[in-house]
Tab-separated table of C-alpha atoms and ligand atoms in Angstrom:
chain	number	residue	atom	x	y	z
A	5	UNK	CA	-16.203	76.471	-43.723
A	6	UNK	CA	-13.950	74.305	-42.167
A	7	UNK	CA	-14.448	70.822	-43.377
A	8	UNK	CA	-13.033	67.661	-42.505
A	9	UNK	CA	-10.244	67.402	-45.024
A	10	UNK	CA	-9.775	70.833	-44.966
A	11	UNK	CA	-5.903	70.693	-44.405
A	12	UNK	CA	-5.528	66.854	-45.724
A	13	UNK	CA	-2.897	67.966	-48.311
A	14	UNK	CA	-1.110	69.226	-45.875
A	15	UNK	CA	2.170	67.928	-43.743
A	16	UNK	CA	2.758	70.557	-41.200
A	17	UNK	CA	5.758	71.153	-38.518
A	18	UNK	CA	4.807	72.559	-35.453
A	19	UNK	CA	8.058	74.025	-33.544
A	20	UNK	CA	7.247	74.222	-29.933
A	21	UNK	CA	3.963	71.634	-30.396
A	22	UNK	CA	4.072	69.225	-27.250
A	23	UNK	CA	2.491	71.751	-25.455
A	24	UNK	CA	0.573	75.082	-24.947
A	25	UNK	CA	-0.597	76.736	-28.061
A	26	UNK	CA	1.337	74.562	-30.089
A	27	UNK	CA	0.030	71.639	-29.217
A	28	UNK	CA	-3.825	73.286	-29.844
A	29	UNK	CA	-2.909	74.201	-33.652
A	30	UNK	CA	-1.812	70.592	-34.074
A	31	UNK	CA	-4.703	69.195	-32.676
A	32	UNK	CA	-6.972	71.544	-34.914
A	33	UNK	CA	-4.730	70.975	-37.878
A	34	UNK	CA	-5.124	66.900	-37.338
A	35	UNK	CA	-8.708	67.329	-36.412
A	36	UNK	CA	-8.868	69.209	-40.054
A	37	UNK	CA	-7.356	65.817	-42.290
A	38	UNK	CA	-2.865	67.603	-41.897
A	39	UNK	CA	-0.275	65.200	-41.583
A	40	UNK	CA	1.488	66.667	-38.320
A	41	UNK	CA	4.590	66.683	-37.235
A	42	UNK	CA	5.935	68.013	-33.684
A	43	UNK	CA	9.261	68.763	-32.621
A	44	UNK	CA	10.596	70.198	-29.537
A	45	UNK	CA	13.283	69.884	-26.251
A	46	UNK	CA	11.622	66.821	-24.862
A	47	UNK	CA	10.937	63.456	-25.877
A	48	UNK	CA	8.277	62.566	-23.305
A	49	UNK	CA	6.338	65.587	-23.875
A	50	UNK	CA	6.317	64.814	-26.965
A	51	UNK	CA	5.896	61.432	-27.459
A	52	UNK	CA	2.574	62.062	-25.213
A	53	UNK	CA	1.622	65.077	-27.057
A	54	UNK	CA	1.862	62.826	-30.372
A	55	UNK	CA	-1.189	60.867	-28.752
A	56	UNK	CA	-2.951	63.447	-27.918
A	57	UNK	CA	-3.167	65.020	-31.563
A	58	UNK	CA	-3.624	61.635	-32.930
A	59	UNK	CA	-6.337	61.302	-30.731
A	60	UNK	CA	-8.222	64.177	-32.244
A	61	UNK	CA	-6.672	63.380	-35.544
A	62	UNK	CA	-9.630	62.876	-38.580
A	63	UNK	CA	-7.396	60.734	-40.617
A	64	UNK	CA	-5.641	57.951	-38.450
A	65	UNK	CA	-2.716	59.714	-39.962
A	66	UNK	CA	0.377	59.585	-36.691
A	67	UNK	CA	1.427	62.113	-35.494
A	68	UNK	CA	5.768	62.456	-36.118
A	69	UNK	CA	7.784	63.567	-33.371
A	70	UNK	CA	11.379	64.958	-33.488
A	71	UNK	CA	13.457	65.694	-30.589
A	72	UNK	CA	15.484	68.949	-31.485
A	73	UNK	CA	16.641	72.338	-30.561
A	74	UNK	CA	15.244	74.759	-32.623
A	75	UNK	CA	18.628	76.705	-31.772
A	76	UNK	CA	20.676	74.288	-33.381
A	77	UNK	CA	20.972	74.985	-37.214
A	78	UNK	CA	21.981	71.153	-38.649
A	79	UNK	CA	20.055	69.563	-35.905
A	80	UNK	CA	16.720	71.073	-37.340
A	81	UNK	CA	18.164	70.552	-41.162
A	82	UNK	CA	18.660	66.745	-40.157
A	83	UNK	CA	15.330	66.784	-38.866
A	84	UNK	CA	13.955	67.853	-42.352
A	85	UNK	CA	15.832	65.429	-43.881
A	86	UNK	CA	14.211	62.954	-42.333
A	87	UNK	CA	10.952	64.422	-42.912
A	88	UNK	CA	11.729	64.687	-46.548
A	89	UNK	CA	12.524	60.990	-46.622
A	90	UNK	CA	9.242	59.575	-44.198
A	91	UNK	CA	6.833	62.083	-45.463
A	92	UNK	CA	8.107	63.476	-48.876
A	93	UNK	CA	8.511	67.016	-47.109
A	94	UNK	CA	6.423	69.223	-45.018
A	95	UNK	CA	4.653	72.019	-47.032
A	96	UNK	CA	3.710	74.167	-43.846
A	97	UNK	CA	5.528	75.326	-41.083
A	98	UNK	CA	4.450	77.147	-38.414
A	99	UNK	CA	7.405	78.901	-35.789
A	100	UNK	CA	5.956	78.559	-32.545
A	101	UNK	CA	8.605	77.574	-30.372
A	102	UNK	CA	9.195	80.634	-27.902
A	103	UNK	CA	11.042	81.473	-24.144
A	104	UNK	CA	9.957	84.461	-22.149
A	105	UNK	CA	10.377	85.774	-18.632
A	106	UNK	CA	9.491	88.881	-16.541
A	107	UNK	CA	12.962	90.733	-15.404
A	108	UNK	CA	14.090	94.613	-14.826
A	109	UNK	CA	15.899	94.902	-18.383
A	110	UNK	CA	19.252	96.389	-16.419
A	111	UNK	CA	19.190	92.679	-14.350
A	112	UNK	CA	19.537	90.911	-17.306
A	113	UNK	CA	22.627	88.994	-17.571
A	114	UNK	CA	24.297	88.050	-21.242
A	115	UNK	CA	23.095	85.013	-21.640
A	116	UNK	CA	19.369	85.327	-20.452
A	117	UNK	CA	19.308	87.841	-23.677
A	118	UNK	CA	20.457	85.515	-25.439
A	119	UNK	CA	19.089	82.825	-24.324
A	120	UNK	CA	15.197	84.215	-25.487
A	121	UNK	CA	16.871	85.472	-28.606
A	122	UNK	CA	18.625	82.079	-29.382
A	123	UNK	CA	14.795	80.514	-29.379
A	124	UNK	CA	13.064	83.405	-30.806
A	125	UNK	CA	15.137	84.536	-33.687
A	126	UNK	CA	17.557	82.505	-34.160
A	127	UNK	CA	15.260	79.322	-33.773
A	128	UNK	CA	12.447	81.142	-36.037
A	129	UNK	CA	15.423	81.563	-38.880
A	130	UNK	CA	17.030	78.170	-38.450
A	131	UNK	CA	13.385	76.138	-39.002
A	132	UNK	CA	12.327	78.713	-41.667
A	133	UNK	CA	15.758	78.843	-43.346
A	134	UNK	CA	16.000	75.246	-43.697
A	135	UNK	CA	12.250	74.548	-44.601
A	136	UNK	CA	11.996	77.208	-47.308
A	137	UNK	CA	15.199	76.220	-49.136
A	138	UNK	CA	14.050	72.441	-49.276
A	139	UNK	CA	10.614	73.832	-50.826
A	140	UNK	CA	12.083	75.977	-53.152
A	141	UNK	CA	14.807	73.066	-54.603
A	142	UNK	CA	11.764	70.968	-54.361
A	143	UNK	CA	9.643	73.983	-56.776
A	144	UNK	CA	7.091	72.558	-54.335
A	145	UNK	CA	4.785	75.907	-52.884
A	146	UNK	CA	4.148	75.945	-48.891
A	147	UNK	CA	3.936	78.450	-46.475
A	148	UNK	CA	5.247	79.634	-42.756
A	149	UNK	CA	3.273	80.661	-39.993
A	150	UNK	CA	5.160	82.916	-37.054
A	151	UNK	CA	3.844	83.111	-33.522
A	152	UNK	CA	4.657	86.242	-32.805
A	153	UNK	CA	3.026	89.149	-30.130
A	154	UNK	CA	0.430	91.918	-29.667
A	155	UNK	CA	3.997	94.085	-28.445
A	156	UNK	CA	6.174	93.802	-31.501
A	157	UNK	CA	5.459	97.116	-32.322
A	158	UNK	CA	5.269	98.715	-29.373
A	159	UNK	CA	7.959	96.433	-27.004
A	160	UNK	CA	6.753	96.235	-23.935
A	161	UNK	CA	8.144	96.408	-20.292
A	162	UNK	CA	9.977	93.477	-18.455
A	163	UNK	CA	10.200	91.342	-21.715
A	164	UNK	CA	12.938	92.787	-23.359
A	165	UNK	CA	14.629	90.188	-25.075
A	166	UNK	CA	11.245	88.848	-26.036
A	167	UNK	CA	10.007	92.086	-27.652
A	168	UNK	CA	13.261	92.352	-29.500
A	169	UNK	CA	13.264	89.065	-30.723
A	170	UNK	CA	9.671	89.109	-31.826
A	171	UNK	CA	9.675	92.413	-33.710
A	172	UNK	CA	12.665	90.680	-35.570
A	173	UNK	CA	10.436	87.629	-35.922
A	174	UNK	CA	7.558	90.211	-37.515
A	175	UNK	CA	10.205	91.726	-39.887
A	176	UNK	CA	11.162	88.576	-41.096
A	177	UNK	CA	7.452	87.854	-42.004
A	178	UNK	CA	7.406	90.784	-44.005
A	179	UNK	CA	10.668	90.306	-45.836
A	180	UNK	CA	9.946	86.977	-46.854
A	181	UNK	CA	6.478	87.314	-47.872
A	182	UNK	CA	7.762	89.364	-50.471
A	183	UNK	CA	10.770	87.654	-50.840
A	184	UNK	CA	9.646	84.281	-51.667
A	185	UNK	CA	6.397	84.748	-53.270
A	186	UNK	CA	7.975	84.353	-56.332
A	187	UNK	CA	8.463	80.763	-55.138
A	188	UNK	CA	4.262	80.617	-53.708
A	189	UNK	CA	5.854	80.183	-50.337
A	190	UNK	CA	3.537	82.118	-48.007
A	191	UNK	CA	4.150	84.488	-44.584
A	192	UNK	CA	1.742	85.139	-42.584
A	193	UNK	CA	2.045	85.533	-38.612
A	194	UNK	CA	0.095	85.786	-35.693
A	195	UNK	CA	-0.252	88.077	-33.018
A	196	UNK	CA	-1.923	86.788	-30.075
A	197	UNK	CA	-3.310	88.563	-26.665
A	198	UNK	CA	-3.300	86.347	-23.225
A	199	UNK	CA	-3.970	82.726	-23.843
A	200	UNK	CA	-3.375	80.993	-20.910
A	201	UNK	CA	-0.847	78.247	-21.119
A	202	UNK	CA	1.445	76.547	-18.268
A	203	UNK	CA	4.303	77.660	-20.016
A	204	UNK	CA	2.914	81.734	-20.159
A	205	UNK	CA	1.170	81.942	-16.861
A	206	UNK	CA	3.700	80.113	-14.469
A	207	UNK	CA	6.360	82.523	-15.785
A	208	UNK	CA	4.778	85.948	-16.836
A	209	UNK	CA	1.004	85.767	-14.159
A	210	UNK	CA	2.839	84.420	-11.844
A	211	UNK	CA	0.053	86.204	-8.925
A	212	UNK	CA	-3.239	85.721	-8.910
A	213	UNK	CA	-3.940	89.823	-8.345
A	214	UNK	CA	-2.012	90.121	-11.014
A	215	UNK	CA	-4.272	88.054	-13.329
A	216	UNK	CA	-7.024	89.943	-12.015
A	217	UNK	CA	-5.459	93.124	-12.767
A	218	UNK	CA	-4.749	91.746	-16.410
A	219	UNK	CA	-8.600	91.039	-17.496
A	220	UNK	CA	-9.096	95.207	-16.880
A	221	UNK	CA	-7.139	95.963	-19.982
A	222	UNK	CA	-9.256	93.767	-22.378
A	223	UNK	CA	-12.811	94.908	-24.010
A	224	UNK	CA	-14.058	91.689	-24.332
A	225	UNK	CA	-13.702	90.449	-20.509
A	226	UNK	CA	-11.822	87.370	-21.084
A	227	UNK	CA	-8.576	85.556	-21.957
A	228	UNK	CA	-8.610	83.331	-25.148
A	229	UNK	CA	-9.352	80.008	-25.466
A	230	UNK	CA	-6.477	77.874	-27.120
A	231	UNK	CA	-9.567	76.622	-30.103
A	232	UNK	CA	-9.827	80.654	-31.050
A	233	UNK	CA	-5.833	80.854	-32.152
A	234	UNK	CA	-6.146	77.488	-33.417
A	235	UNK	CA	-8.985	78.331	-36.026
A	236	UNK	CA	-6.906	81.031	-36.729
A	237	UNK	CA	-4.370	79.412	-38.163
A	238	UNK	CA	-6.146	76.617	-39.422
A	239	UNK	CA	-7.489	79.738	-41.447
A	240	UNK	CA	-4.161	80.985	-42.556
A	241	UNK	CA	-2.677	77.844	-43.022
A	242	UNK	CA	-5.308	76.792	-45.138
A	243	UNK	CA	-5.595	77.010	-49.001
A	244	UNK	CA	-9.202	79.442	-48.530
A	245	UNK	CA	-6.261	82.016	-47.293
A	246	UNK	CA	-3.672	81.396	-50.274
A	247	UNK	CA	-3.771	85.015	-51.898
A	248	UNK	CA	-3.070	86.080	-47.991
A	249	UNK	CA	0.929	87.040	-47.261
A	250	UNK	CA	2.684	89.208	-44.885
A	251	UNK	CA	-0.208	89.489	-42.830
A	252	UNK	CA	0.057	89.945	-39.536
A	253	UNK	CA	-3.562	88.922	-37.525
A	254	UNK	CA	-4.131	90.513	-34.143
A	255	UNK	CA	-6.635	88.090	-31.762
A	256	UNK	CA	-6.683	89.396	-28.167
A	257	UNK	CA	-10.184	90.876	-27.909
A	258	UNK	CA	-9.225	93.977	-28.239
A	259	UNK	CA	-6.590	94.534	-26.128
A	260	UNK	CA	-4.515	96.531	-28.314
A	261	UNK	CA	-6.646	98.817	-28.465
A	262	UNK	CA	-6.493	100.001	-24.642
A	263	UNK	CA	-4.772	103.546	-25.394
A	264	UNK	CA	-8.120	105.004	-26.836
A	265	UNK	CA	-7.986	108.439	-25.127
A	266	UNK	CA	-11.409	108.227	-23.594
A	267	UNK	CA	-11.121	104.326	-22.875
A	268	UNK	CA	-10.440	104.813	-18.955
A	269	UNK	CA	-14.126	105.852	-18.727
A	270	UNK	CA	-15.335	102.583	-19.314
A	271	UNK	CA	-13.628	101.155	-15.979
A	272	UNK	CA	-14.533	104.199	-13.960
A	273	UNK	CA	-18.671	103.321	-13.190
A	274	UNK	CA	-21.096	100.544	-14.001
A	275	UNK	CA	-22.464	101.153	-17.955
A	276	UNK	CA	-25.606	101.968	-16.399
A	277	UNK	CA	-24.614	104.845	-14.121
A	278	UNK	CA	-22.370	105.850	-17.077
A	279	UNK	CA	-24.966	106.574	-19.280
A	280	UNK	CA	-27.206	108.417	-16.855
A	281	UNK	CA	-23.893	110.718	-16.792
A	282	UNK	CA	-23.773	111.014	-20.426
A	283	UNK	CA	-27.480	111.808	-20.640
A	284	UNK	CA	-27.198	114.441	-18.034
A	285	UNK	CA	-24.688	116.418	-19.983
A	286	UNK	CA	-26.609	116.052	-22.887
A	287	UNK	CA	-27.639	119.837	-24.047
A	288	UNK	CA	-31.576	119.630	-23.690
A	289	UNK	CA	-33.790	120.747	-26.709
A	290	UNK	CA	-35.913	123.592	-25.086
B	22	HXC	C1	16.295	86.830	-15.176
B	22	HXC	C2	16.357	83.838	-16.386
B	22	HXC	C3	15.084	83.824	-15.543
B	22	HXC	C4	14.491	85.055	-14.918
B	22	HXC	C5	16.410	82.186	-17.421
B	22	HXC	N1	17.078	83.349	-16.774
B	22	HXC	N2	14.894	82.691	-16.255
B	22	HXC	N3	17.411	85.415	-15.940
B	22	HXC	N4	15.025	86.069	-15.090
B	22	HXC	N5	13.073	84.403	-14.742
B	22	HXC	C6	18.398	83.381	-17.525
B	22	HXC	C7	19.276	82.144	-16.665
B	22	HXC	O1	19.947	82.906	-15.401
B	22	HXC	C8	20.689	81.990	-17.625
B	22	HXC	O2	21.425	83.354	-17.860
B	22	HXC	C9	20.112	82.038	-18.929
B	22	HXC	O3	18.951	82.824	-18.814
B	22	HXC	C10	19.598	80.834	-19.760
B	22	HXC	O4	18.521	80.299	-18.955
B	22	HXC	P1	18.829	78.848	-19.004
B	22	HXC	O5	17.439	77.798	-17.921
B	22	HXC	O6	20.245	78.088	-18.874
B	22	HXC	O7	18.030	78.789	-20.226
B	22	HXC	P2	17.340	77.410	-21.058
B	22	HXC	O8	17.162	76.358	-20.533
B	22	HXC	O9	17.702	77.668	-22.508
B	22	HXC	O10	15.648	78.193	-21.229
B	22	HXC	C11	15.786	79.060	-21.637
B	22	HXC	C12	14.348	80.247	-21.184
B	22	HXC	C13	12.987	79.494	-20.146
B	22	HXC	C14	13.542	80.477	-22.162
B	22	HXC	C15	15.487	80.790	-19.962
B	22	HXC	O11	12.326	79.914	-19.744
B	22	HXC	C16	12.559	78.412	-21.644
B	22	HXC	O12	13.341	77.871	-21.864
B	22	HXC	N6	11.235	78.686	-21.680
B	22	HXC	C17	10.492	78.267	-23.200
B	22	HXC	C18	9.070	77.838	-22.544
B	22	HXC	C19	8.405	79.667	-22.570
B	22	HXC	O13	9.095	80.391	-21.673
B	22	HXC	N7	7.083	79.717	-22.732
B	22	HXC	C20	6.541	80.362	-22.202
B	22	HXC	C21	6.521	81.552	-24.183
B	22	HXC	S1	4.690	82.535	-24.035
B	22	HXC	P3	22.729	83.182	-16.877
B	22	HXC	O14	23.397	84.008	-17.249
B	22	HXC	O15	22.214	82.588	-15.531
B	22	HXC	O16	23.341	81.805	-17.340
B	22	HXC	C22	5.235	84.177	-24.897
B	22	HXC	C23	3.848	84.617	-24.861
B	22	HXC	C24	3.959	85.942	-24.351
B	22	HXC	O17	5.788	83.831	-24.846
B	22	HXC	C25	2.554	86.369	-23.831
B	22	HXC	C26	1.818	86.109	-22.898
B	22	HXC	C27	0.509	87.553	-22.283
């Protein structure tokens, strides 16, 4: 389905593209021919990431990088102006930049709550509006992909700021998918389950025991691979998905289904023993 030129008509801006899943997605976009642009807070990190992306690129297009904090509305606007000048604008925005940490909610300082909400919710608004209004003015079509989480609807203990902010981004996805459809702007999101990255793992999975315990609640029995998420992102931003908007695709090895009433039985004994037990409960025909 994917070819080397699947994304060759796209200029794609990835926020937080200097590391983790942002970098993995950027490499895959480049490998399918996209002109990739990344932004983040630290220039050094961006420069190194851009080199990595260039190595993955199919087309020889050099990756552009911008040191911009998504919390700064005017700085985001200035970056969009620079992109317009250098690349004639961009047609895809991937809102990937995020912040998160584990904390009991009663211990959060107002500034801690604000720090995460500012990056995740306000940062996504800043980039989305600065991007969208330029597309609308230029009468160009485009698409937006937001990286949310699997707890946007349920919330999750110990990550209150992230849960609140990501729920907001989820609402933004649906709101703008409808409102901006008339301009030919698609807006979708991906809800990733656990994908090991340095940023997420050091903050959210600090102990190997925790990591092992977590694995038990994933039916697939493993964590996600970066390229699996990147493949989904490639599809959603490509013209192959031209009729998909307002959709949130979960990619989590089945983790979201963990509340199924009898799911706990899967952990109670090895599968062979379970089958024997079920067999014993089956009524005999005579
Ligand atoms: C409690 C904390 C804290 C912690 C920071 N703060 N870390 N409070 N527990 N672990 C508080 C600080 O004390 C401060 O409040 C306020 O938050 C702001 O902190 P700063 O360090 O000054 O802010 P800043 O440099 O802007 O950093 C923002 C950040 C940081 C969000 C706090 O962690 C960051 O930049 N993260 C980016 C990368 C990241 O988080 N990646 C993971 C995303 S993964 P006071 O009151 O003291 O001033 C993800 C997916 C989840 O979201 C799924 C995984 C399974």
